[in-house]
Amino acid sequence: MEQDTCQTLLNHLQTAVSLLELSADTPLRREVNLLANVVNRSSFRIAVFAPFNYGKSTLLNALLGERTLPIDLIPTTGAAIAVRYGSELRSRIVFQDGTTIDEAGTDILKQFAVLDGDRRMREDVVSVEVTCPHPFLQMGVELIDLPGTDDQDAQDALVREQLLTADLVVQVLDGRKLMTLGEREHLRDWLLDRGITTVIFVVNFLNLLEPEDQKQVYNRLRFVAESFRAKLPAGVSNLYRVDALPALRSRLQGDLAQAQATGLPMFETALQHVVHSLQGQPSETRLPRLQAIATQVQQALRDKMTAIAATAPTFDEKELQRVHIKRKAQGLIQQGFSKSIAELQTWLALPNLLDRYHAAATVALQQFEFANWVTLSLKPDWVLHQQAVVDWVYKACDFFGQARPADLWVMFPEEPTVVLPDVSPQTPKASSGDVAPVAIATGLGWVFGGPIGAAVLGGASYLINKSGGTEVGNPISADALSYQVEQLYRNAAQDYLKRFSTTAVSALQRYEAIATPIISCPIPDPPAQDSQQHYQIQLIQFALENLEQG
């Protein structure tokens, strides 16, 4: 998941840099391109850097156990030398014109990977690679020996770029001196400010000092190292002492005891621990670099947007204000309309109608006051909710200059009619073959035998069921008849409310479909005189939003 985050942020960075229209040699563009190669790299890269003659190459040779890199006679590395695993010791030089030199051993490095007589790097060399059959490299580790700093601008620029690509940075310190101002600035500008916090300091040349001086210098350097906010796995210090040249000599001679005294084994153990802990989660080291450079890109985007806006024609301020007011009003109208629709839908839900009106409707029906009840109770409540909905549509029509649609309207169902026969509960059942005519609405028809009644609503009829008490010689009781009559009225009232709910909900849905396009009508931006500049600003704003979210 974090790897996906790295890739997403990298994509946003590449898009943003393209909007900045930077030349290919601009540092910001070069660094984004470098990180593009880093995000999906499988190897774990360890870069070693320091000012000239601090023993970087000697330290790496001691780690590898042989004279792999140029030292002694020409202690001036003039290129970023990448040391990777290979079945044999070989060197490969790639030149600007595309030609390569690939030969066994490393003698060729003294010709193409060192500084010239003016202490300058060769401009015709693109890359220098050494393969070495060392077990540490076989773990997927890649060592980078960098040119010395604080001498030439070209070397410093190369070192800065290569540090950005490293998963772990080893900074070599000279124990014969405290950290210089330049070295302290590098800690801030080249490392911390660029999200590079996986850093280990190695003190060299302490063996050249008196024992008491060694202790004092090491304690002072420990204070500097601890003040650096390094992020390393638990149990790994960010300061180690390694006497590089004695360590190399002891390795070449196979003197393990002497090598132990130089501090090299302890440093090797720390490196292995770091690789083991961080190799499986590359985003731990790479995401902070992307985030740091994203901050720089964001500032560059803001500067470019300011420059474009300064030369672009401005919109009419009054027109902009009118658009702003319209959009704000539209949001309020949409909220109010949605709320009133929801309230009316809730009121029309059949369970809510029954809970609120069923009892009163039943009583009104029994007392022949149903029409008055509808007029004085149900209709006013409907009008109240209906008006709350259409008022928002009126506001939208008036504000946006649109024609008003037909109002939300519903036809109330026909009043139910309940007709009961004039038959006494004690009246015996008619003789066999006799028919009792019952006059009820909408042609209920003839019903055979016993006291019955009906509620008629449209084409629906509700009958009083004949009970067992209607058999001959066993007339229906008054209580049973009363209960059946009560249920008849309740069913009739319920059916009315159900029909009203269904009709009103359908009417509301039709009205909402008509009204929504009116209250959500598009409000265009005011026209700009230079649409290209406006489009550029929009693209930059979009890129900024992506970087802020990423």
JSON list of C-alpha atoms in Angstrom, two decimals, residues 144-347:
[
{"chain": "A", "resi": 144, "resn": "ILE", "atom": "CA", "xyz": [28.14, 4.19, -4.19]},
{"chain": "A", "resi": 145, "resn": "ASP", "atom": "CA", "xyz": [31.54, 5.86, -3.80]},
{"chain": "A", "resi": 146, "resn": "LEU", "atom": "CA", "xyz": [31.05, 9.59, -4.40]},
{"chain": "A", "resi": 147, "resn": "PRO", "atom": "CA", "xyz": [33.51, 12.37, -5.30]},
{"chain": "A", "resi": 148, "resn": "GLY", "atom": "CA", "xyz": [34.73, 14.58, -2.50]},
{"chain": "A", "resi": 149, "resn": "THR", "atom": "CA", "xyz": [32.71, 17.68, -1.68]},
{"chain": "A", "resi": 150, "resn": "ASP", "atom": "CA", "xyz": [33.59, 21.33, -1.00]},
{"chain": "A", "resi": 151, "resn": "ASP", "atom": "CA", "xyz": [35.92, 21.62, -3.99]},
{"chain": "A", "resi": 152, "resn": "GLN", "atom": "CA", "xyz": [34.09, 22.08, -7.31]},
{"chain": "A", "resi": 153, "resn": "ASP", "atom": "CA", "xyz": [30.45, 22.95, -7.98]},
{"chain": "A", "resi": 154, "resn": "ALA", "atom": "CA", "xyz": [30.08, 20.09, -10.46]},
{"chain": "A", "resi": 155, "resn": "GLN", "atom": "CA", "xyz": [31.20, 17.53, -7.87]},
{"chain": "A", "resi": 156, "resn": "ASP", "atom": "CA", "xyz": [28.84, 18.99, -5.26]},
{"chain": "A", "resi": 157, "resn": "ALA", "atom": "CA", "xyz": [25.90, 18.87, -7.69]},
{"chain": "A", "resi": 158, "resn": "LEU", "atom": "CA", "xyz": [26.64, 15.23, -8.50]},
{"chain": "A", "resi": 159, "resn": "VAL", "atom": "CA", "xyz": [26.87, 14.30, -4.82]},
{"chain": "A", "resi": 160, "resn": "ARG", "atom": "CA", "xyz": [23.59, 16.07, -4.01]},
{"chain": "A", "resi": 161, "resn": "GLU", "atom": "CA", "xyz": [21.78, 14.14, -6.73]},
{"chain": "A", "resi": 162, "resn": "GLN", "atom": "CA", "xyz": [23.25, 10.78, -5.78]},
{"chain": "A", "resi": 163, "resn": "LEU", "atom": "CA", "xyz": [22.41, 11.25, -2.09]},
{"chain": "A", "resi": 164, "resn": "LEU", "atom": "CA", "xyz": [18.76, 11.62, -3.09]},
{"chain": "A", "resi": 165, "resn": "THR", "atom": "CA", "xyz": [18.83, 8.14, -4.64]},
{"chain": "A", "resi": 166, "resn": "ALA", "atom": "CA", "xyz": [20.39, 6.38, -1.62]},
{"chain": "A", "resi": 167, "resn": "ASP", "atom": "CA", "xyz": [18.43, 4.28, 0.87]},
{"chain": "A", "resi": 168, "resn": "LEU", "atom": "CA", "xyz": [21.20, 4.74, 3.45]},
{"chain": "A", "resi": 169, "resn": "VAL", "atom": "CA", "xyz": [23.81, 7.52, 3.61]},
{"chain": "A", "resi": 170, "resn": "VAL", "atom": "CA", "xyz": [27.18, 7.02, 5.29]},
{"chain": "A", "resi": 171, "resn": "GLN", "atom": "CA", "xyz": [28.89, 10.31, 6.04]},
{"chain": "A", "resi": 172, "resn": "VAL", "atom": "CA", "xyz": [32.58, 9.98, 6.85]},
{"chain": "A", "resi": 173, "resn": "LEU", "atom": "CA", "xyz": [33.97, 12.42, 9.44]},
{"chain": "A", "resi": 174, "resn": "ASP", "atom": "CA", "xyz": [37.62, 13.31, 10.04]},
{"chain": "A", "resi": 175, "resn": "GLY", "atom": "CA", "xyz": [38.47, 12.64, 13.67]},
{"chain": "A", "resi": 176, "resn": "ARG", "atom": "CA", "xyz": [41.32, 15.09, 13.51]},
{"chain": "A", "resi": 177, "resn": "LYS", "atom": "CA", "xyz": [38.90, 18.00, 13.27]},
{"chain": "A", "resi": 178, "resn": "LEU", "atom": "CA", "xyz": [35.42, 18.87, 14.41]},
{"chain": "A", "resi": 179, "resn": "MET", "atom": "CA", "xyz": [32.71, 19.15, 11.77]},
{"chain": "A", "resi": 180, "resn": "THR", "atom": "CA", "xyz": [33.26, 22.16, 9.57]},
{"chain": "A", "resi": 181, "resn": "LEU", "atom": "CA", "xyz": [30.58, 24.76, 8.84]},
{"chain": "A", "resi": 182, "resn": "GLY", "atom": "CA", "xyz": [30.24, 23.29, 5.35]},
{"chain": "A", "resi": 183, "resn": "GLU", "atom": "CA", "xyz": [29.63, 19.81, 6.74]},
{"chain": "A", "resi": 184, "resn": "ARG", "atom": "CA", "xyz": [26.97, 21.13, 9.10]},
{"chain": "A", "resi": 185, "resn": "GLU", "atom": "CA", "xyz": [25.28, 22.94, 6.21]},
{"chain": "A", "resi": 186, "resn": "HIS", "atom": "CA", "xyz": [25.29, 19.71, 4.24]},
{"chain": "A", "resi": 187, "resn": "LEU", "atom": "CA", "xyz": [23.50, 17.98, 7.10]},
{"chain": "A", "resi": 188, "resn": "ARG", "atom": "CA", "xyz": [20.72, 20.53, 6.88]},
{"chain": "A", "resi": 189, "resn": "ASP", "atom": "CA", "xyz": [20.54, 21.39, 3.17]},
{"chain": "A", "resi": 190, "resn": "TRP", "atom": "CA", "xyz": [21.57, 18.12, 1.54]},
{"chain": "A", "resi": 191, "resn": "LEU", "atom": "CA", "xyz": [20.02, 15.65, 3.98]},
{"chain": "A", "resi": 192, "resn": "LEU", "atom": "CA", "xyz": [17.40, 16.81, 6.50]},
{"chain": "A", "resi": 193, "resn": "ASP", "atom": "CA", "xyz": [15.63, 19.33, 4.27]},
{"chain": "A", "resi": 194, "resn": "ARG", "atom": "CA", "xyz": [15.37, 16.73, 1.51]},
{"chain": "A", "resi": 195, "resn": "GLY", "atom": "CA", "xyz": [13.81, 13.99, 3.65]},
{"chain": "A", "resi": 196, "resn": "ILE", "atom": "CA", "xyz": [17.07, 12.00, 3.97]},
{"chain": "A", "resi": 197, "resn": "THR", "atom": "CA", "xyz": [17.20, 10.80, 7.57]},
{"chain": "A", "resi": 198, "resn": "THR", "atom": "CA", "xyz": [18.60, 7.26, 7.28]},
{"chain": "A", "resi": 199, "resn": "VAL", "atom": "CA", "xyz": [22.16, 8.43, 7.97]},
{"chain": "A", "resi": 200, "resn": "ILE", "atom": "CA", "xyz": [25.12, 6.83, 9.75]},
{"chain": "A", "resi": 201, "resn": "PHE", "atom": "CA", "xyz": [28.25, 8.82, 10.66]},
{"chain": "A", "resi": 202, "resn": "VAL", "atom": "CA", "xyz": [31.63, 7.08, 10.58]},
{"chain": "A", "resi": 203, "resn": "VAL", "atom": "CA", "xyz": [34.62, 8.72, 12.31]},
{"chain": "A", "resi": 204, "resn": "ASN", "atom": "CA", "xyz": [37.95, 8.06, 10.59]},
{"chain": "A", "resi": 205, "resn": "PHE", "atom": "CA", "xyz": [41.53, 8.90, 11.63]},
{"chain": "A", "resi": 206, "resn": "LEU", "atom": "CA", "xyz": [40.91, 8.75, 15.38]},
{"chain": "A", "resi": 207, "resn": "ASN", "atom": "CA", "xyz": [43.85, 6.34, 15.56]},
{"chain": "A", "resi": 208, "resn": "LEU", "atom": "CA", "xyz": [46.14, 9.22, 14.67]},
{"chain": "A", "resi": 209, "resn": "LEU", "atom": "CA", "xyz": [45.25, 11.09, 17.88]},
{"chain": "A", "resi": 210, "resn": "GLU", "atom": "CA", "xyz": [46.44, 10.60, 21.42]},
{"chain": "A", "resi": 211, "resn": "PRO", "atom": "CA", "xyz": [44.11, 8.35, 23.49]},
{"chain": "A", "resi": 212, "resn": "GLU", "atom": "CA", "xyz": [42.81, 11.22, 25.62]},
{"chain": "A", "resi": 213, "resn": "ASP", "atom": "CA", "xyz": [42.19, 13.37, 22.55]},
{"chain": "A", "resi": 214, "resn": "GLN", "atom": "CA", "xyz": [40.40, 10.45, 20.88]},
{"chain": "A", "resi": 215, "resn": "LYS", "atom": "CA", "xyz": [37.94, 10.27, 23.74]},
{"chain": "A", "resi": 216, "resn": "GLN", "atom": "CA", "xyz": [37.20, 14.00, 23.74]},
{"chain": "A", "resi": 217, "resn": "VAL", "atom": "CA", "xyz": [36.77, 14.22, 19.98]},
{"chain": "A", "resi": 218, "resn": "TYR", "atom": "CA", "xyz": [34.53, 11.16, 19.86]},
{"chain": "A", "resi": 219, "resn": "ASN", "atom": "CA", "xyz": [32.30, 12.55, 22.63]},
{"chain": "A", "resi": 220, "resn": "ARG", "atom": "CA", "xyz": [31.93, 15.84, 20.77]},
{"chain": "A", "resi": 221, "resn": "LEU", "atom": "CA", "xyz": [31.08, 14.08, 17.53]},
{"chain": "A", "resi": 222, "resn": "ARG", "atom": "CA", "xyz": [28.61, 11.89, 19.41]},
{"chain": "A", "resi": 223, "resn": "PHE", "atom": "CA", "xyz": [26.78, 15.04, 20.49]},
{"chain": "A", "resi": 224, "resn": "VAL", "atom": "CA", "xyz": [26.59, 16.23, 16.86]},
{"chain": "A", "resi": 225, "resn": "ALA", "atom": "CA", "xyz": [25.38, 12.83, 15.66]},
{"chain": "A", "resi": 226, "resn": "GLU", "atom": "CA", "xyz": [22.72, 12.56, 18.35]},
{"chain": "A", "resi": 227, "resn": "SER", "atom": "CA", "xyz": [21.40, 16.02, 17.49]},
{"chain": "A", "resi": 228, "resn": "PHE", "atom": "CA", "xyz": [20.78, 14.80, 13.92]},
{"chain": "A", "resi": 229, "resn": "ARG", "atom": "CA", "xyz": [17.27, 13.34, 13.69]},
{"chain": "A", "resi": 230, "resn": "ALA", "atom": "CA", "xyz": [18.32, 10.03, 12.15]},
{"chain": "A", "resi": 231, "resn": "LYS", "atom": "CA", "xyz": [15.66, 7.36, 11.57]},
{"chain": "A", "resi": 232, "resn": "LEU", "atom": "CA", "xyz": [17.33, 3.97, 11.85]},
{"chain": "A", "resi": 233, "resn": "PRO", "atom": "CA", "xyz": [16.14, 0.54, 13.02]},
{"chain": "A", "resi": 234, "resn": "ALA", "atom": "CA", "xyz": [16.12, -0.08, 16.77]},
{"chain": "A", "resi": 235, "resn": "GLY", "atom": "CA", "xyz": [19.51, -1.08, 18.11]},
{"chain": "A", "resi": 236, "resn": "VAL", "atom": "CA", "xyz": [21.49, 0.73, 15.40]},
{"chain": "A", "resi": 237, "resn": "SER", "atom": "CA", "xyz": [23.55, 3.76, 16.40]},
{"chain": "A", "resi": 238, "resn": "ASN", "atom": "CA", "xyz": [24.14, 6.58, 13.95]},
{"chain": "A", "resi": 239, "resn": "LEU", "atom": "CA", "xyz": [27.82, 7.00, 14.97]},
{"chain": "A", "resi": 240, "resn": "TYR", "atom": "CA", "xyz": [30.64, 4.46, 14.59]},
{"chain": "A", "resi": 241, "resn": "ARG", "atom": "CA", "xyz": [34.41, 4.66, 14.78]},
{"chain": "A", "resi": 242, "resn": "VAL", "atom": "CA", "xyz": [36.31, 2.93, 11.95]},
{"chain": "A", "resi": 243, "resn": "ASP", "atom": "CA", "xyz": [40.03, 3.39, 11.35]},
{"chain": "A", "resi": 244, "resn": "ALA", "atom": "CA", "xyz": [39.72, 2.86, 7.60]},
{"chain": "A", "resi": 245, "resn": "LEU", "atom": "CA", "xyz": [43.33, 2.30, 6.49]},
{"chain": "A", "resi": 246, "resn": "PRO", "atom": "CA", "xyz": [44.29, -0.06, 9.37]},
{"chain": "A", "resi": 247, "resn": "ALA", "atom": "CA", "xyz": [41.00, -1.90, 8.76]},
{"chain": "A", "resi": 248, "resn": "LEU", "atom": "CA", "xyz": [41.86, -2.39, 5.08]},
{"chain": "A", "resi": 249, "resn": "ARG", "atom": "CA", "xyz": [45.37, -3.58, 5.89]},
{"chain": "A", "resi": 250, "resn": "SER", "atom": "CA", "xyz": [44.13, -6.06, 8.47]},
{"chain": "A", "resi": 251, "resn": "ARG", "atom": "CA", "xyz": [41.60, -7.42, 5.97]},
{"chain": "A", "resi": 252, "resn": "LEU", "atom": "CA", "xyz": [44.21, -7.80, 3.26]},
{"chain": "A", "resi": 253, "resn": "GLN", "atom": "CA", "xyz": [46.48, -9.60, 5.74]},
{"chain": "A", "resi": 254, "resn": "GLY", "atom": "CA", "xyz": [43.66, -11.73, 7.17]},
{"chain": "A", "resi": 255, "resn": "ASP", "atom": "CA", "xyz": [44.34, -10.41, 10.69]},
{"chain": "A", "resi": 256, "resn": "LEU", "atom": "CA", "xyz": [40.89, -10.74, 12.33]},
{"chain": "A", "resi": 257, "resn": "ALA", "atom": "CA", "xyz": [42.04, -9.51, 15.74]},
{"chain": "A", "resi": 258, "resn": "GLN", "atom": "CA", "xyz": [43.48, -6.33, 14.26]},
{"chain": "A", "resi": 259, "resn": "ALA", "atom": "CA", "xyz": [40.36, -5.81, 12.16]},
{"chain": "A", "resi": 260, "resn": "GLN", "atom": "CA", "xyz": [38.27, -6.07, 15.33]},
{"chain": "A", "resi": 261, "resn": "ALA", "atom": "CA", "xyz": [40.35, -3.33, 16.95]},
{"chain": "A", "resi": 262, "resn": "THR", "atom": "CA", "xyz": [39.69, -0.96, 14.04]},
{"chain": "A", "resi": 263, "resn": "GLY", "atom": "CA", "xyz": [35.91, -0.97, 14.67]},
{"chain": "A", "resi": 264, "resn": "LEU", "atom": "CA", "xyz": [35.12, -2.34, 11.22]},
{"chain": "A", "resi": 265, "resn": "PRO", "atom": "CA", "xyz": [33.20, -5.49, 12.29]},
{"chain": "A", "resi": 266, "resn": "MET", "atom": "CA", "xyz": [30.82, -3.47, 14.47]},
{"chain": "A", "resi": 267, "resn": "PHE", "atom": "CA", "xyz": [30.12, -1.10, 11.57]},
{"chain": "A", "resi": 268, "resn": "GLU", "atom": "CA", "xyz": [29.56, -4.06, 9.22]},
{"chain": "A", "resi": 269, "resn": "THR", "atom": "CA", "xyz": [27.07, -5.57, 11.65]},
{"chain": "A", "resi": 270, "resn": "ALA", "atom": "CA", "xyz": [25.15, -2.27, 11.78]},
{"chain": "A", "resi": 271, "resn": "LEU", "atom": "CA", "xyz": [24.98, -2.10, 7.98]},
{"chain": "A", "resi": 272, "resn": "GLN", "atom": "CA", "xyz": [23.67, -5.66, 7.75]},
{"chain": "A", "resi": 273, "resn": "HIS", "atom": "CA", "xyz": [21.02, -4.90, 10.36]},
{"chain": "A", "resi": 274, "resn": "VAL", "atom": "CA", "xyz": [19.89, -1.78, 8.50]},
{"chain": "A", "resi": 275, "resn": "VAL", "atom": "CA", "xyz": [19.68, -3.65, 5.18]},
{"chain": "A", "resi": 276, "resn": "HIS", "atom": "CA", "xyz": [17.77, -6.52, 6.75]},
{"chain": "A", "resi": 277, "resn": "SER", "atom": "CA", "xyz": [15.28, -4.16, 8.42]},
{"chain": "A", "resi": 278, "resn": "LEU", "atom": "CA", "xyz": [14.66, -1.67, 5.59]},
{"chain": "A", "resi": 279, "resn": "GLN", "atom": "CA", "xyz": [15.18, -3.66, 2.41]},
{"chain": "A", "resi": 280, "resn": "GLY", "atom": "CA", "xyz": [11.66, -5.12, 2.51]},
{"chain": "A", "resi": 281, "resn": "GLN", "atom": "CA", "xyz": [10.00, -1.74, 3.01]},
{"chain": "A", "resi": 282, "resn": "PRO", "atom": "CA", "xyz": [11.64, 0.70, 0.58]},
{"chain": "A", "resi": 283, "resn": "SER", "atom": "CA", "xyz": [8.96, 3.34, 1.05]},
{"chain": "A", "resi": 284, "resn": "GLU", "atom": "CA", "xyz": [10.35, 3.96, 4.55]},
{"chain": "A", "resi": 285, "resn": "THR", "atom": "CA", "xyz": [13.30, 5.71, 2.93]},
{"chain": "A", "resi": 286, "resn": "ARG", "atom": "CA", "xyz": [11.87, 6.80, -0.41]},
{"chain": "A", "resi": 287, "resn": "LEU", "atom": "CA", "xyz": [8.50, 8.33, 0.51]},
{"chain": "A", "resi": 288, "resn": "PRO", "atom": "CA", "xyz": [10.05, 11.09, 2.71]},
{"chain": "A", "resi": 289, "resn": "ARG", "atom": "CA", "xyz": [12.27, 12.12, -0.26]},
{"chain": "A", "resi": 290, "resn": "LEU", "atom": "CA", "xyz": [9.20, 12.38, -2.50]},
{"chain": "A", "resi": 291, "resn": "GLN", "atom": "CA", "xyz": [7.32, 14.38, 0.11]},
{"chain": "A", "resi": 292, "resn": "ALA", "atom": "CA", "xyz": [10.23, 16.78, 0.59]},
{"chain": "A", "resi": 293, "resn": "ILE", "atom": "CA", "xyz": [10.58, 17.47, -3.12]},
{"chain": "A", "resi": 294, "resn": "ALA", "atom": "CA", "xyz": [6.78, 17.77, -3.40]},
{"chain": "A", "resi": 295, "resn": "THR", "atom": "CA", "xyz": [7.02, 20.76, -1.05]},
{"chain": "A", "resi": 296, "resn": "GLN", "atom": "CA", "xyz": [9.51, 22.41, -3.41]},
{"chain": "A", "resi": 297, "resn": "VAL", "atom": "CA", "xyz": [7.37, 21.67, -6.44]},
{"chain": "A", "resi": 298, "resn": "GLN", "atom": "CA", "xyz": [4.28, 23.10, -4.73]},
{"chain": "A", "resi": 299, "resn": "GLN", "atom": "CA", "xyz": [6.09, 26.36, -4.06]},
{"chain": "A", "resi": 300, "resn": "ALA", "atom": "CA", "xyz": [7.29, 26.51, -7.66]},
{"chain": "A", "resi": 301, "resn": "LEU", "atom": "CA", "xyz": [3.70, 25.95, -8.85]},
{"chain": "A", "resi": 302, "resn": "ARG", "atom": "CA", "xyz": [2.42, 28.75, -6.61]},
{"chain": "A", "resi": 303, "resn": "ASP", "atom": "CA", "xyz": [5.10, 31.11, -7.94]},
{"chain": "A", "resi": 304, "resn": "LYS", "atom": "CA", "xyz": [4.20, 30.25, -11.53]},
{"chain": "A", "resi": 305, "resn": "MET", "atom": "CA", "xyz": [0.49, 30.70, -10.87]},
{"chain": "A", "resi": 306, "resn": "THR", "atom": "CA", "xyz": [1.18, 34.12, -9.30]},
{"chain": "A", "resi": 307, "resn": "ALA", "atom": "CA", "xyz": [3.23, 35.12, -12.33]},
{"chain": "A", "resi": 308, "resn": "ILE", "atom": "CA", "xyz": [0.48, 34.04, -14.75]},
{"chain": "A", "resi": 309, "resn": "ALA", "atom": "CA", "xyz": [-2.22, 35.78, -12.74]},
{"chain": "A", "resi": 310, "resn": "ALA", "atom": "CA", "xyz": [-0.18, 39.00, -12.68]},
{"chain": "A", "resi": 311, "resn": "THR", "atom": "CA", "xyz": [-0.18, 39.20, -16.47]},
{"chain": "A", "resi": 312, "resn": "ALA", "atom": "CA", "xyz": [-3.61, 37.71, -17.15]},
{"chain": "A", "resi": 313, "resn": "PRO", "atom": "CA", "xyz": [-6.66, 39.94, -17.62]},
{"chain": "A", "resi": 314, "resn": "THR", "atom": "CA", "xyz": [-8.83, 39.93, -14.51]},
{"chain": "A", "resi": 315, "resn": "PHE", "atom": "CA", "xyz": [-12.51, 39.12, -14.43]},
{"chain": "A", "resi": 316, "resn": "ASP", "atom": "CA", "xyz": [-15.03, 41.85, -13.80]},
{"chain": "A", "resi": 317, "resn": "GLU", "atom": "CA", "xyz": [-15.20, 42.04, -10.02]},
{"chain": "A", "resi": 318, "resn": "LYS", "atom": "CA", "xyz": [-18.93, 42.76, -9.91]},
{"chain": "A", "resi": 319, "resn": "GLU", "atom": "CA", "xyz": [-19.67, 39.84, -12.19]},
{"chain": "A", "resi": 320, "resn": "LEU", "atom": "CA", "xyz": [-17.50, 37.57, -10.07]},
{"chain": "A", "resi": 321, "resn": "GLN", "atom": "CA", "xyz": [-19.40, 38.72, -7.00]},
{"chain": "A", "resi": 322, "resn": "ARG", "atom": "CA", "xyz": [-22.73, 37.98, -8.67]},
{"chain": "A", "resi": 323, "resn": "VAL", "atom": "CA", "xyz": [-21.59, 34.49, -9.62]},
{"chain": "A", "resi": 324, "resn": "HIS", "atom": "CA", "xyz": [-20.41, 33.89, -6.07]},
{"chain": "A", "resi": 325, "resn": "ILE", "atom": "CA", "xyz": [-23.75, 35.03, -4.64]},
{"chain": "A", "resi": 326, "resn": "LYS", "atom": "CA", "xyz": [-25.69, 32.85, -7.08]},
{"chain": "A", "resi": 327, "resn": "ARG", "atom": "CA", "xyz": [-23.68, 29.75, -6.24]},
{"chain": "A", "resi": 328, "resn": "LYS", "atom": "CA", "xyz": [-24.02, 30.34, -2.54]},
{"chain": "A", "resi": 329, "resn": "ALA", "atom": "CA", "xyz": [-27.78, 30.89, -2.89]},
{"chain": "A", "resi": 330, "resn": "GLN", "atom": "CA", "xyz": [-28.08, 27.78, -5.05]},
{"chain": "A", "resi": 331, "resn": "GLY", "atom": "CA", "xyz": [-26.44, 25.69, -2.35]},
{"chain": "A", "resi": 332, "resn": "LEU", "atom": "CA", "xyz": [-28.88, 27.01, 0.27]},
{"chain": "A", "resi": 333, "resn": "ILE", "atom": "CA", "xyz": [-31.89, 26.42, -2.02]},
{"chain": "A", "resi": 334, "resn": "GLN", "atom": "CA", "xyz": [-30.76, 22.87, -2.79]},
{"chain": "A", "resi": 335, "resn": "GLN", "atom": "CA", "xyz": [-30.37, 22.12, 0.90]},
{"chain": "A", "resi": 336, "resn": "GLY", "atom": "CA", "xyz": [-33.77, 23.59, 1.76]},
{"chain": "A", "resi": 337, "resn": "PHE", "atom": "CA", "xyz": [-35.52, 21.79, -1.11]},
{"chain": "A", "resi": 338, "resn": "SER", "atom": "CA", "xyz": [-33.99, 18.43, -0.18]},
{"chain": "A", "resi": 339, "resn": "LYS", "atom": "CA", "xyz": [-34.97, 18.91, 3.44]},
{"chain": "A", "resi": 340, "resn": "SER", "atom": "CA", "xyz": [-38.59, 19.83, 2.63]},
{"chain": "A", "resi": 341, "resn": "ILE", "atom": "CA", "xyz": [-38.87, 16.87, 0.22]},
{"chain": "A", "resi": 342, "resn": "ALA", "atom": "CA", "xyz": [-37.58, 14.52, 2.91]},
{"chain": "A", "resi": 343, "resn": "GLU", "atom": "CA", "xyz": [-40.02, 15.92, 5.49]},
{"chain": "A", "resi": 344, "resn": "LEU", "atom": "CA", "xyz": [-42.97, 15.52, 3.12]},
{"chain": "A", "resi": 345, "resn": "GLN", "atom": "CA", "xyz": [-41.93, 11.96, 2.24]},
{"chain": "A", "resi": 346, "resn": "THR", "atom": "CA", "xyz": [-41.78, 11.14, 5.93]},
{"chain": "A", "resi": 347, "resn": "TRP", "atom": "CA", "xyz": [-45.23, 12.65, 6.54]}
]
